[in-house]
Amino acid sequence: MTDQLLRPTTAPATVVVDLAAIRHNVETLRAAAPGAQLMAVVKADGYGHGLVPSARAALAGGATWLGTAQQGEAVALRDAGITARLFTWLHVPGTDFEAALSRDIDLGVSTTWALDEIASAARLLERPARVHLKIDTGLARGGAFGADFDRLVADARRYEREGVVTVVGVWSHLVSSDVPDAPITAAQIVVFDEAVRTAEAAGCRLEVRHLANSAATLTAPRTHYDLVRPGIAAYGLTPLPSVASSDELGLVPAMTLTARLASVKQVPAGQGVSYGHAYRTTTETVLGLVPMGYADGIPRNASDVGPLAVAGVRRTIAGRVCMDQVVVDLGPGSTVSAGDEVVLFGADPAGPTAQDWADATDTISYEIVTRIGPRVPRVLVGEEALT
Ligand SMILES: *Cc1c(COP(=O)(O)O)cnc(C)c1O
């Protein structure tokens, strides 16, 4: 998908982000939820792909909302000139809610303290805050649980009558969306529908009900309601790795991580490699030095298991992952040279993929793409997809 000629960098390692892939993935997700609007979740720097470029690509693909966990991320989107509806939900006491309200940002609300602080900010600004009340349908993370939700609705209605708040949404988040037909999903839908009835019976005029993340957008139409909130699938990674690959879902991974070999050298059989000599060569062989380490987001538990492709051949990290580098055993007689490209992961379904890294290191692809360090430059390709 990415062309070596498009990589105008001599950096030791590079992240290439394909904006056309993000646009395509959002179009694919929209087709999976034709009755709902789509909020692209771009939290955590667009899952490591870049906040503003990812947002623009998602909007080009038909997203009408953008979602972020932290308010600062939503503020950055608005200040970059993005005019779409923005939604943010993870607040701490003392947050400068005026910064969000003055930028016309919708706020998720799980607690009465947040509602009170938002109402105070709205009163000062003399403009009503648009809030989405979050019901805890079973995840026991964010959201108001049980009778706390009824209290939240009652308080929100009081603020609505005062004119400082408008309740535009009820929303929640799923426990096991990556397991299609999980019984907990059906149970969460029941609690969610009850919360919607509670809010409407209290007089809230809801514009959007939203529950689905990527996996539910692709597999659980009953969770689509008015708005779906996919994140990982917009970046082309499967949210259901035990069910279907990205390729099988029609998704194209947007991130390619490459490095350039810093050195290549001959060593004898029996040579211990990297800290602690956790790896030992079995024959005379050629070792390559890859200038990326745990400071760049290579998990240290990728030692001896992290997959790479060098000159099109699948290899595995030899020995321990260091802070700035890893070693790869290129095999006897390797003709690879210093400066040659190493692909850590990318869009090719043959791999390695970010999912292969997740499988090798016992995590999820979300963690692989969000943890690439700031030392690694991001190069954007496919920008024509934004116009
Ligand atoms: C991160 C997040 C999403 C997106 O989840 P994916 O699994 O990446 O699709 C949606 N909603 C909330 C509340 C989230 O925190």
PDB file of C-alpha atoms and ligand atoms in Angstrom, residues 29 39-43 47 67-69 87 89-90 134 139 141 171-174 177 210-217 228-235 237 239 366, ligand 1:
ATOM      1  CA  LEU A  29     -18.082   1.294   8.618  1.00  0.00           C
ATOM      2  CA  MET A  39     -18.638   9.414  15.209  1.00  0.00           C
ATOM      3  CA  ALA A  40     -14.996   8.603  14.460  1.00  0.00           C
ATOM      4  CA  VAL A  41     -13.106   8.173  17.726  1.00  0.00           C
ATOM      5  CA  VAL A  42      -9.774   9.989  17.386  1.00  0.00           C
ATOM      6  CA  LYS A  43      -8.629   9.934  21.018  1.00  0.00           C
ATOM      7  CA  TYR A  47      -4.824   5.965  18.025  1.00  0.00           C
ATOM      8  CA  GLY A  67     -15.019  11.719  19.636  1.00  0.00           C
ATOM      9  CA  THR A  68     -12.130  12.153  22.064  1.00  0.00           C
ATOM     10  CA  ALA A  69     -11.597  10.919  25.621  1.00  0.00           C
ATOM     11  CA  PHE A  87     -17.810  14.966  21.696  1.00  0.00           C
ATOM     12  CA  TRP A  89     -16.255  12.492  27.903  1.00  0.00           C
ATOM     13  CA  LEU A  90     -13.456  11.836  30.406  1.00  0.00           C
ATOM     14  CA  LYS A 134     -23.938   8.209  30.287  1.00  0.00           C
ATOM     15  CA  LEU A 139     -18.962  -2.129  32.243  1.00  0.00           C
ATOM     16  CA  ARG A 141     -16.178   2.048  34.254  1.00  0.00           C
ATOM     17  CA  TRP A 171     -24.993   6.782  25.702  1.00  0.00           C
ATOM     18  CA  SER A 172     -23.033   3.844  27.085  1.00  0.00           C
ATOM     19  CA  HIS A 173     -20.168   1.473  26.240  1.00  0.00           C
ATOM     20  CA  LEU A 174     -20.128  -2.312  25.744  1.00  0.00           C
ATOM     21  CA  SER A 177     -18.381  -6.383  21.848  1.00  0.00           C
ATOM     22  CA  HIS A 210     -25.194   5.801  21.077  1.00  0.00           C
ATOM     23  CA  LEU A 211     -23.691   2.530  22.251  1.00  0.00           C
ATOM     24  CA  ALA A 212     -21.653   0.819  19.495  1.00  0.00           C
ATOM     25  CA  ASN A 213     -17.860   0.792  19.153  1.00  0.00           C
ATOM     26  CA  SER A 214     -16.064  -0.749  16.139  1.00  0.00           C
ATOM     27  CA  ALA A 215     -16.888  -4.368  16.860  1.00  0.00           C
ATOM     28  CA  ALA A 216     -20.566  -3.635  17.496  1.00  0.00           C
ATOM     29  CA  THR A 217     -20.761  -1.420  14.401  1.00  0.00           C
ATOM     30  CA  VAL A 228     -22.030   4.610  16.123  1.00  0.00           C
ATOM     31  CA  ARG A 229     -18.610   5.345  17.670  1.00  0.00           C
ATOM     32  CA  PRO A 230     -15.919   3.243  15.956  1.00  0.00           C
ATOM     33  CA  GLY A 231     -12.247   3.799  16.694  1.00  0.00           C
ATOM     34  CA  ILE A 232      -9.856   0.950  15.923  1.00  0.00           C
ATOM     35  CA  ALA A 233     -11.610  -0.188  12.730  1.00  0.00           C
ATOM     36  CA  ALA A 234     -11.337   3.324  11.270  1.00  0.00           C
ATOM     37  CA  TYR A 235      -7.575   2.782  11.398  1.00  0.00           C
ATOM     38  CA  LEU A 237      -7.379  -2.939  12.419  1.00  0.00           C
ATOM     39  CA  PRO A 239     -11.719  -5.267  16.439  1.00  0.00           C
ATOM     40  CA  TYR A 366      -4.802  -0.875  20.022  1.00  0.00           C
TER      41      TYR A 366
HETATM   42  C1  LIG B   1     -12.324   4.115  22.656  1.00  0.00           C
HETATM   43  C2  LIG B   1     -13.792   4.191  22.692  1.00  0.00           C
HETATM   44  C3  LIG B   1     -14.571   3.890  21.554  1.00  0.00           C
HETATM   45  C4  LIG B   1     -13.981   3.284  20.302  1.00  0.00           C
HETATM   46  O1  LIG B   1     -13.718   1.912  20.570  1.00  0.00           O
HETATM   47  P1  LIG B   1     -13.117   0.933  19.446  1.00  0.00           P
HETATM   48  O2  LIG B   1     -13.118  -0.403  20.081  1.00  0.00           O
HETATM   49  O3  LIG B   1     -11.745   1.444  19.167  1.00  0.00           O
HETATM   50  O4  LIG B   1     -14.001   1.040  18.274  1.00  0.00           O
HETATM   51  C5  LIG B   1     -15.923   4.130  21.605  1.00  0.00           C
HETATM   52  N1  LIG B   1     -16.493   4.616  22.722  1.00  0.00           N
HETATM   53  C6  LIG B   1     -15.783   4.863  23.857  1.00  0.00           C
HETATM   54  C7  LIG B   1     -16.480   5.373  25.062  1.00  0.00           C
HETATM   55  C8  LIG B   1     -14.426   4.648  23.884  1.00  0.00           C
HETATM   56  O5  LIG B   1     -13.736   4.879  25.014  1.00  0.00           O
END
